[in-house]
Every structure is written in structure tokens, then in C-alpha cells.
Amino acid sequence: MANDREQARAFIDQRLAEIFAPEDEALRAAREATAANDMPAIEISPIQGRLLQVLARACKARSILEIGALAGYSGIWLARALPPDGRFISLEVSEKHAQVARASLARANIAAKTEVIVGPATELLPALLVDAPFDLIFIDADKPSYLTYLDWAIKLARPGTVIVADNCIRGGPPLRDDYAQSDDTVRTVGEYDRRVASDPRLLSVALAIDEDATDGFAISVVVG
Ligand code: DHB
Ligand code: MG
């Protein structure tokens, strides 16, 4: 019985990805660049990439900020949802990852409207106040800094800005009542979830939508 359900689940996930979020050569190359450069295979799934695009289009995004570029896979999805004169900025702590990400964005022919800035995001974010407000902000970097990133995201936002954070579930521990007794990552992600769920400036939901439905996005829209 459980096996039937697992099979149905696997079939559905595979078909949804194939029908709604097929990868082209540039996306495949970005994913392959992760492995080729000894980077962790922790990029978002194609369905998550398509969801980011739907959100970007829904808020008519002209400027998108990403925290955590990795190999540029999510950056390709996001930047492709921008109009021709749109701007995509990604902050990346690793010089090597930034180079791989820039190459991925160049292969996708979107280098002109994209920028990968190297450094710790907490140090780079204040300088982005001059570029604010951003229409969509995607947080997908070191988890213990998520609350700092959320504070900055709200500062860099306008009413209607969409703030998305990856890895808000992490297999479940952040959702437990005793999340605060856990390690830095679980404690911070658990606190992030509760904050976006209850902050009156935000309307939020979280979805278990990674490959095996044990992790996913917290999605918030700034309401005032
Ligand atoms: C980790 C980070 C991620 O952004 C992710 O999607 C999965 C795992 C991690 O650092 O463990
Ligand atoms: Mg992630």
C-alpha cells in the first residue's frame, strides 16, 4: 500500500517536472557545473525554479535579489522571468562559486542583466539600499544567517515584494515544538518559519516541494 503511494508519488513528481519545468541546455549545464566543480548538489528542483518564475511574473518583477548563487541554477530560472530591462543581483560568499555562477548565466545568454557580487551577504546587503526596492528576494544561503537576511529582505522590499526562502523544512526538525533546543541551523530555520508566519507585515506559506517533499520554500508577500 505504502509502496503504491510511493510509486504514484514518484510518477507524479517526474511527470509534473517534465510537463511544467523542462530544463534546456543552459539549465542542464548549470546543474552539471555543480558536480564538475566539486560543489554540493543542493540546487533547487526544476519545479521550484518554475515556481520562482511564476512568483516573479505574478509580482511583475523588474528587480530580483538572490542571496546564495551556488552555480547559478536558480539564477537562470529567476533572471529569465525578468523583462528585457530587468536586473538580477546575486550575492555569493565564495569567489569560486561566483565564477561558476557567472559562467552559467553567460551560457544562458543573460549575463547582461545579471550580476554576481562576491562577499558575505551581511556585509553586502547595506549597499543595496540604493537599488531598493527589489520586487522578489530569494534567500538560499547559510541557514544560521536566515533571520538577518529576513530583516534585510524586509528593508529592501516594498508592499507586494515576494520573499522566498529555501530549506525552511529540512526534514522536519525546525517544525518541532522543541526546535529552539536544536543546533544553529534548525533553531534559525524554525525561528524564520514562525516569524514569517506571524509577522503582520507578511502573508506567508511554506510548501514541501523539493525532490522528496521533505524540504521546500517559505513564501512571503510583503503586505504593508
Ligand atoms: C543545504 C543548503 C541548501 O541551500 C540546500 O538547498 C540544501 C542543503 C545545506 O547547507 O545543508
Ligand atoms: Mg537551498
Tab-separated table of C-alpha atoms and ligand atoms in Angstrom:
chain	number	residue	atom	x	y	z
A	1	MET	CA	0.000	0.000	0.000
A	2	ALA	CA	2.693	2.467	1.039
A	3	ASN	CA	4.648	1.232	-1.938
A	4	ASP	CA	1.758	2.000	-4.320
A	5	ARG	CA	1.605	5.503	-2.916
A	6	GLU	CA	5.355	5.957	-3.262
A	7	GLN	CA	5.179	4.799	-6.866
A	8	ALA	CA	2.307	7.161	-7.601
A	9	ARG	CA	4.242	9.963	-5.896
A	10	ALA	CA	7.374	9.291	-7.966
A	11	PHE	CA	5.351	9.135	-11.184
A	12	ILE	CA	3.534	12.371	-10.394
A	13	ASP	CA	6.718	14.251	-9.442
A	14	GLN	CA	8.515	13.091	-12.566
A	15	ARG	CA	5.634	13.935	-14.891
A	16	LEU	CA	4.988	17.327	-13.264
A	17	ALA	CA	8.642	18.246	-13.756
A	18	GLU	CA	8.627	17.037	-17.359
A	19	ILE	CA	5.388	18.791	-18.259
A	20	PHE	CA	5.777	22.043	-16.294
A	21	ALA	CA	9.510	22.561	-15.853
A	22	PRO	CA	11.602	21.011	-18.626
A	23	GLU	CA	15.258	22.028	-18.481
A	24	ASP	CA	17.036	23.393	-21.527
A	25	GLU	CA	20.745	23.075	-22.267
A	26	ALA	CA	21.751	26.073	-20.116
A	27	LEU	CA	19.919	24.758	-17.041
A	28	ARG	CA	21.338	21.262	-17.508
A	29	ALA	CA	24.816	22.762	-17.912
A	30	ALA	CA	24.419	24.782	-14.710
A	31	ARG	CA	23.437	21.651	-12.798
A	32	GLU	CA	26.322	19.698	-14.301
A	33	ALA	CA	28.729	22.541	-13.457
A	34	THR	CA	27.911	21.939	-9.790
A	35	ALA	CA	29.304	18.420	-9.854
A	36	ALA	CA	32.137	19.272	-12.250
A	37	ASN	CA	33.407	21.925	-9.824
A	38	ASP	CA	33.095	19.828	-6.660
A	39	MET	CA	30.187	21.896	-5.418
A	40	PRO	CA	27.353	20.355	-3.354
A	41	ALA	CA	24.334	19.215	-5.390
A	42	ILE	CA	21.905	21.335	-3.392
A	43	GLU	CA	20.364	23.441	-6.144
A	44	ILE	CA	16.602	23.845	-6.273
A	45	SER	CA	14.477	21.425	-8.303
A	46	PRO	CA	13.097	22.357	-11.731
A	47	ILE	CA	9.585	22.691	-10.273
A	48	GLN	CA	10.965	25.074	-7.645
A	49	GLY	CA	12.631	27.023	-10.434
A	50	ARG	CA	9.347	27.299	-12.304
A	51	LEU	CA	7.554	28.345	-9.118
A	52	LEU	CA	10.088	31.160	-8.669
A	53	GLN	CA	9.311	32.279	-12.212
A	54	VAL	CA	5.564	32.220	-11.598
A	55	LEU	CA	6.062	34.302	-8.446
A	56	ALA	CA	8.362	36.740	-10.253
A	57	ARG	CA	5.862	37.228	-13.059
A	58	ALA	CA	2.930	37.479	-10.622
A	59	CYS	CA	4.587	40.431	-8.848
A	60	LYS	CA	5.747	41.887	-12.213
A	61	ALA	CA	9.328	41.674	-11.006
A	62	ARG	CA	11.787	44.050	-12.666
A	63	SER	CA	14.466	43.633	-9.995
A	64	ILE	CA	15.357	40.410	-8.238
A	65	LEU	CA	17.846	39.838	-5.429
A	66	GLU	CA	19.231	36.411	-4.604
A	67	ILE	CA	21.287	35.566	-1.534
A	68	GLY	CA	23.415	32.499	-2.341
A	69	ALA	CA	24.239	31.900	-6.018
A	70	LEU	CA	25.833	28.430	-5.847
A	71	ALA	CA	26.352	27.510	-9.549
A	72	GLY	CA	23.748	29.880	-10.949
A	73	TYR	CA	20.993	27.326	-11.474
A	74	SER	CA	18.260	29.223	-9.597
A	75	GLY	CA	19.692	32.434	-11.030
A	76	ILE	CA	18.898	31.265	-14.556
A	77	TRP	CA	15.297	30.487	-13.625
A	78	LEU	CA	14.896	33.833	-11.855
A	79	ALA	CA	16.620	36.076	-14.395
A	80	ARG	CA	14.629	34.509	-17.222
A	81	ALA	CA	11.415	35.699	-15.561
A	82	LEU	CA	12.557	39.327	-15.879
A	83	PRO	CA	11.628	41.709	-18.684
A	84	PRO	CA	14.497	42.645	-21.058
A	85	ASP	CA	15.461	45.693	-18.970
A	86	GLY	CA	15.177	43.828	-15.652
A	87	ARG	CA	18.012	43.383	-13.129
A	88	PHE	CA	19.116	40.258	-11.282
A	89	ILE	CA	21.683	40.556	-8.489
A	90	SER	CA	23.046	37.519	-6.667
A	91	LEU	CA	25.263	37.647	-3.578
A	92	GLU	CA	27.750	34.805	-3.205
A	93	VAL	CA	30.311	34.316	-0.447
A	94	SER	CA	32.579	32.021	-2.462
A	95	GLU	CA	34.715	33.504	-5.274
A	96	LYS	CA	34.834	30.095	-6.947
A	97	HIS	CA	31.070	29.593	-6.793
A	98	ALA	CA	30.576	33.114	-8.130
A	99	GLN	CA	32.775	32.349	-11.144
A	100	VAL	CA	30.851	29.157	-11.863
A	101	ALA	CA	27.554	31.049	-11.477
A	102	ARG	CA	28.678	33.814	-13.864
A	103	ALA	CA	29.635	31.197	-16.442
A	104	SER	CA	26.206	29.550	-16.051
A	105	LEU	CA	24.414	32.878	-16.547
A	106	ALA	CA	26.599	33.671	-19.567
A	107	ARG	CA	25.785	30.272	-21.138
A	108	ALA	CA	22.097	31.152	-20.692
A	109	ASN	CA	22.717	34.454	-22.551
A	110	ILE	CA	21.571	36.561	-19.602
A	111	ALA	CA	24.933	37.905	-18.427
A	112	ALA	CA	23.934	41.451	-19.429
A	113	LYS	CA	21.091	41.735	-16.941
A	114	THR	CA	22.694	39.717	-14.167
A	115	GLU	CA	25.391	40.429	-11.621
A	116	VAL	CA	27.037	38.128	-9.098
A	117	ILE	CA	28.674	40.040	-6.242
A	118	VAL	CA	31.253	38.232	-4.088
A	119	GLY	CA	31.323	38.597	-0.332
A	120	PRO	CA	29.469	37.793	2.880
A	121	ALA	CA	25.865	38.852	2.252
A	122	THR	CA	25.601	40.501	5.669
A	123	GLU	CA	28.354	42.912	4.544
A	124	LEU	CA	26.997	43.444	1.019
A	125	LEU	CA	23.318	43.992	1.828
A	126	PRO	CA	23.546	47.542	3.280
A	127	ALA	CA	24.993	48.835	-0.019
A	128	LEU	CA	21.928	47.504	-1.860
A	129	LEU	CA	19.630	50.023	-0.166
A	130	VAL	CA	20.322	52.338	-3.126
A	131	ASP	CA	18.938	49.651	-5.502
A	132	ALA	CA	15.834	49.004	-3.375
A	133	PRO	CA	13.071	48.165	-3.517
A	134	PHE	CA	13.531	44.711	-5.011
A	135	ASP	CA	10.395	43.019	-6.319
A	136	LEU	CA	11.451	39.487	-5.419
A	137	ILE	CA	14.097	38.344	-2.952
A	138	PHE	CA	15.269	34.724	-2.856
A	139	ILE	CA	17.173	33.560	0.234
A	140	ASP	CA	19.158	30.352	-0.265
A	141	ALA	CA	22.437	30.664	1.632
A	142	ASP	CA	23.908	29.829	5.063
A	143	LYS	CA	20.979	28.918	7.287
A	144	PRO	CA	22.218	30.431	10.597
A	145	SER	CA	22.034	33.877	8.947
A	146	TYR	CA	18.431	33.499	7.735
A	147	LEU	CA	16.962	35.883	10.338
A	148	THR	CA	19.481	38.575	9.412
A	149	TYR	CA	18.640	38.006	5.741
A	150	LEU	CA	14.930	38.269	6.515
A	151	ASP	CA	15.428	41.604	8.283
A	152	TRP	CA	17.362	42.890	5.271
A	153	ALA	CA	14.854	41.477	2.815
A	154	ILE	CA	12.090	43.443	4.536
A	155	LYS	CA	14.238	46.613	4.482
A	156	LEU	CA	14.905	46.128	0.770
A	157	ALA	CA	11.262	45.399	-0.059
A	158	ARG	CA	8.078	47.294	-0.904
A	159	PRO	CA	4.473	46.249	-0.314
A	160	GLY	CA	3.945	43.445	-2.832
A	161	THR	CA	7.547	42.215	-2.788
A	162	VAL	CA	7.780	38.435	-2.648
A	163	ILE	CA	10.353	36.960	-0.257
A	164	VAL	CA	11.172	33.280	-0.771
A	165	ALA	CA	13.462	31.237	1.477
A	166	ASP	CA	14.701	27.787	0.524
A	167	ASN	CA	15.172	24.960	3.034
A	168	CYS	CA	12.546	26.080	5.525
A	169	ILE	CA	11.614	22.481	6.439
A	170	ARG	CA	14.864	20.478	6.361
A	171	GLY	CA	13.267	17.110	7.007
A	172	GLY	CA	11.036	18.353	9.835
A	173	PRO	CA	13.162	19.325	12.883
A	174	PRO	CA	12.557	23.098	12.502
A	175	LEU	CA	8.812	22.398	12.733
A	176	ARG	CA	9.052	20.560	16.069
A	177	ASP	CA	7.896	22.344	19.228
A	178	ASP	CA	11.410	21.906	20.674
A	179	TYR	CA	13.181	23.385	17.617
A	180	ALA	CA	14.805	26.047	19.800
A	181	GLN	CA	16.791	23.364	21.686
A	182	SER	CA	18.499	22.214	18.490
A	183	ASP	CA	21.587	23.338	16.550
A	184	ASP	CA	22.035	26.755	14.968
A	185	THR	CA	20.567	25.762	11.617
A	186	VAL	CA	17.423	24.095	12.947
A	187	ARG	CA	16.901	26.849	15.513
A	188	THR	CA	17.257	29.626	12.961
A	189	VAL	CA	15.148	27.993	10.268
A	190	GLY	CA	12.471	27.169	12.866
A	191	GLU	CA	12.500	30.775	14.015
A	192	TYR	CA	12.380	32.008	10.394
A	193	ASP	CA	9.265	29.910	9.740
A	194	ARG	CA	7.495	31.160	12.852
A	195	ARG	CA	8.475	34.760	12.195
A	196	VAL	CA	7.222	34.890	8.614
A	197	ALA	CA	4.091	33.003	9.663
A	198	SER	CA	3.205	35.561	12.351
A	199	ASP	CA	4.740	38.899	11.249
A	200	PRO	CA	1.815	41.221	10.442
A	201	ARG	CA	3.889	42.801	7.626
A	202	LEU	CA	3.948	39.467	5.783
A	203	LEU	CA	1.480	36.937	4.391
A	204	SER	CA	3.285	33.605	4.212
A	205	VAL	CA	3.009	29.943	3.370
A	206	ALA	CA	5.516	27.093	3.295
A	207	LEU	CA	5.495	24.198	0.871
A	208	ALA	CA	7.301	20.849	0.968
A	209	ILE	CA	8.247	20.815	-2.698
A	210	ASP	CA	11.810	19.613	-3.030
A	211	GLU	CA	12.539	16.317	-4.797
A	212	ASP	CA	11.329	14.087	-1.943
A	213	ALA	CA	8.879	16.546	-0.351
A	214	THR	CA	10.883	16.873	2.879
A	215	ASP	CA	12.130	20.392	2.299
A	216	GLY	CA	10.958	23.440	0.420
A	217	PHE	CA	10.188	27.132	0.265
A	218	ALA	CA	8.738	29.582	2.744
A	219	ILE	CA	6.965	32.126	0.521
A	220	SER	CA	6.009	35.536	1.876
A	221	VAL	CA	4.456	38.583	0.325
A	222	VAL	CA	5.002	41.948	1.985
A	223	VAL	CA	1.561	43.343	2.806
A	224	GLY	CA	2.442	46.639	4.430
B	1	DHB	C1	21.964	22.891	2.348
B	1	DHB	C2	21.812	24.140	1.815
B	1	DHB	C3	20.865	24.365	0.843
B	1	DHB	O1	20.651	25.589	0.297
B	1	DHB	C4	20.052	23.320	0.393
B	1	DHB	O2	19.137	23.590	-0.561
B	1	DHB	C5	20.187	22.062	0.948
B	1	DHB	C6	21.152	21.836	1.931
B	1	DHB	C7	22.978	22.668	3.399
B	1	DHB	O3	23.837	23.537	3.580
B	1	DHB	O4	22.932	21.638	4.057
B	2	MG	MG	18.818	25.634	-0.718
